[in-house]
Amino acid sequence: MKQVCKNVSITPAMDHFIAAQVASGRYQNASEVVRAALRALEREEAVEQERRLRLAAAAAGVER
């Protein structure tokens, strides 16, 4: 997959977290940590969207 290079600003705490994840050996570099975090966010957003849809469907059923 083609990759796009982006520059982002992060807090010192986030930088420390990323460095700790790399130091743990679980990730090879900061980019891998950020990609893993974004994948987790995508999953979380999908779950949240599904929850919203179910709530809307339930609310629509109650309104009938």
C-alpha positions as protocol buffer text, in pm:
chain_id: "A"
residue {
  index: 1
  type: MET
  ca { x: 0 y: 0 z: 0 }
}
residue {
  index: 2
  type: LYS
  ca { x: 129 y: 345 z: -87 }
}
residue {
  index: 3
  type: GLN
  ca { x: 204 y: 559 z: 214 }
}
residue {
  index: 4
  type: VAL
  ca { x: 169 y: 934 z: 252 }
}
residue {
  index: 5
  type: CYS
  ca { x: 409 y: 1127 z: 471 }
}
residue {
  index: 6
  type: LYS
  ca { x: 239 y: 1370 z: 714 }
}
residue {
  index: 7
  type: ASN
  ca { x: 375 y: 1598 z: 982 }
}
residue {
  index: 8
  type: VAL
  ca { x: 164 y: 1619 z: 1296 }
}
residue {
  index: 9
  type: SER
  ca { x: 200 y: 1804 z: 1624 }
}
residue {
  index: 10
  type: ILE
  ca { x: 170 y: 1598 z: 1941 }
}
residue {
  index: 11
  type: THR
  ca { x: 202 y: 1671 z: 2310 }
}
residue {
  index: 12
  type: PRO
  ca { x: 515 y: 1577 z: 2504 }
}
residue {
  index: 13
  type: ALA
  ca { x: 309 y: 1310 z: 2683 }
}
residue {
  index: 14
  type: MET
  ca { x: 208 y: 1156 z: 2350 }
}
residue {
  index: 15
  type: ASP
  ca { x: 570 y: 1165 z: 2235 }
}
residue {
  index: 16
  type: HIS
  ca { x: 674 y: 986 z: 2552 }
}
residue {
  index: 17
  type: PHE
  ca { x: 401 y: 725 z: 2504 }
}
residue {
  index: 18
  type: ILE
  ca { x: 509 y: 662 z: 2145 }
}
residue {
  index: 19
  type: ALA
  ca { x: 873 y: 630 z: 2250 }
}
residue {
  index: 20
  type: ALA
  ca { x: 776 y: 387 z: 2526 }
}
residue {
  index: 21
  type: GLN
  ca { x: 581 y: 173 z: 2280 }
}
residue {
  index: 22
  type: VAL
  ca { x: 879 y: 157 z: 2045 }
}
residue {
  index: 23
  type: ALA
  ca { x: 1115 y: 85 z: 2337 }
}
residue {
  index: 24
  type: SER
  ca { x: 891 y: -204 z: 2444 }
}
residue {
  index: 25
  type: GLY
  ca { x: 979 y: -376 z: 2118 }
}
residue {
  index: 26
  type: ARG
  ca { x: 618 y: -413 z: 2014 }
}
residue {
  index: 27
  type: TYR
  ca { x: 660 y: -155 z: 1737 }
}
residue {
  index: 28
  type: GLN
  ca { x: 958 y: -86 z: 1512 }
}
residue {
  index: 29
  type: ASN
  ca { x: 909 y: 290 z: 1497 }
}
residue {
  index: 30
  type: ALA
  ca { x: 677 y: 582 z: 1572 }
}
residue {
  index: 31
  type: SER
  ca { x: 490 y: 541 z: 1243 }
}
residue {
  index: 32
  type: GLU
  ca { x: 384 y: 189 z: 1342 }
}
residue {
  index: 33
  type: VAL
  ca { x: 253 y: 319 z: 1675 }
}
residue {
  index: 34
  type: VAL
  ca { x: 54 y: 593 z: 1505 }
}
residue {
  index: 35
  type: ARG
  ca { x: -87 y: 352 z: 1245 }
}
residue {
  index: 36
  type: ALA
  ca { x: -194 y: 112 z: 1521 }
}
residue {
  index: 37
  type: ALA
  ca { x: -358 y: 400 z: 1708 }
}
residue {
  index: 38
  type: LEU
  ca { x: -545 y: 509 z: 1396 }
}
residue {
  index: 39
  type: ARG
  ca { x: -665 y: 154 z: 1329 }
}
residue {
  index: 40
  type: ALA
  ca { x: -794 y: 137 z: 1687 }
}
residue {
  index: 41
  type: LEU
  ca { x: -970 y: 471 z: 1641 }
}
residue {
  index: 42
  type: GLU
  ca { x: -1130 y: 345 z: 1319 }
}
residue {
  index: 43
  type: ARG
  ca { x: -1263 y: 38 z: 1502 }
}
residue {
  index: 44
  type: GLU
  ca { x: -1389 y: 253 z: 1790 }
}
residue {
  index: 45
  type: GLU
  ca { x: -1564 y: 491 z: 1550 }
}
residue {
  index: 46
  type: ALA
  ca { x: -1729 y: 200 z: 1367 }
}
residue {
  index: 47
  type: VAL
  ca { x: -1860 y: 60 z: 1696 }
}
residue {
  index: 48
  type: GLU
  ca { x: -1986 y: 404 z: 1799 }
}
residue {
  index: 49
  type: GLN
  ca { x: -2159 y: 453 z: 1462 }
}
residue {
  index: 50
  type: GLU
  ca { x: -2329 y: 114 z: 1498 }
}
residue {
  index: 51
  type: ARG
  ca { x: -2442 y: 209 z: 1849 }
}
residue {
  index: 52
  type: ARG
  ca { x: -2588 y: 537 z: 1721 }
}
residue {
  index: 53
  type: LEU
  ca { x: -2773 y: 356 z: 1443 }
}
residue {
  index: 54
  type: ARG
  ca { x: -2920 y: 106 z: 1688 }
}
residue {
  index: 55
  type: LEU
  ca { x: -3026 y: 383 z: 1925 }
}
residue {
  index: 56
  type: ALA
  ca { x: -3188 y: 573 z: 1639 }
}
residue {
  index: 57
  type: ALA
  ca { x: -3369 y: 259 z: 1524 }
}
residue {
  index: 58
  type: ALA
  ca { x: -3487 y: 190 z: 1879 }
}
residue {
  index: 59
  type: ALA
  ca { x: -3603 y: 550 z: 1920 }
}
residue {
  index: 60
  type: ALA
  ca { x: -3790 y: 534 z: 1589 }
}
residue {
  index: 61
  type: GLY
  ca { x: -3963 y: 217 z: 1706 }
}
residue {
  index: 62
  type: VAL
  ca { x: -4072 y: 384 z: 2030 }
}
residue {
  index: 63
  type: GLU
  ca { x: -4208 y: 689 z: 1847 }
}
residue {
  index: 64
  type: ARG
  ca { x: -4445 y: 481 z: 1635 }
}
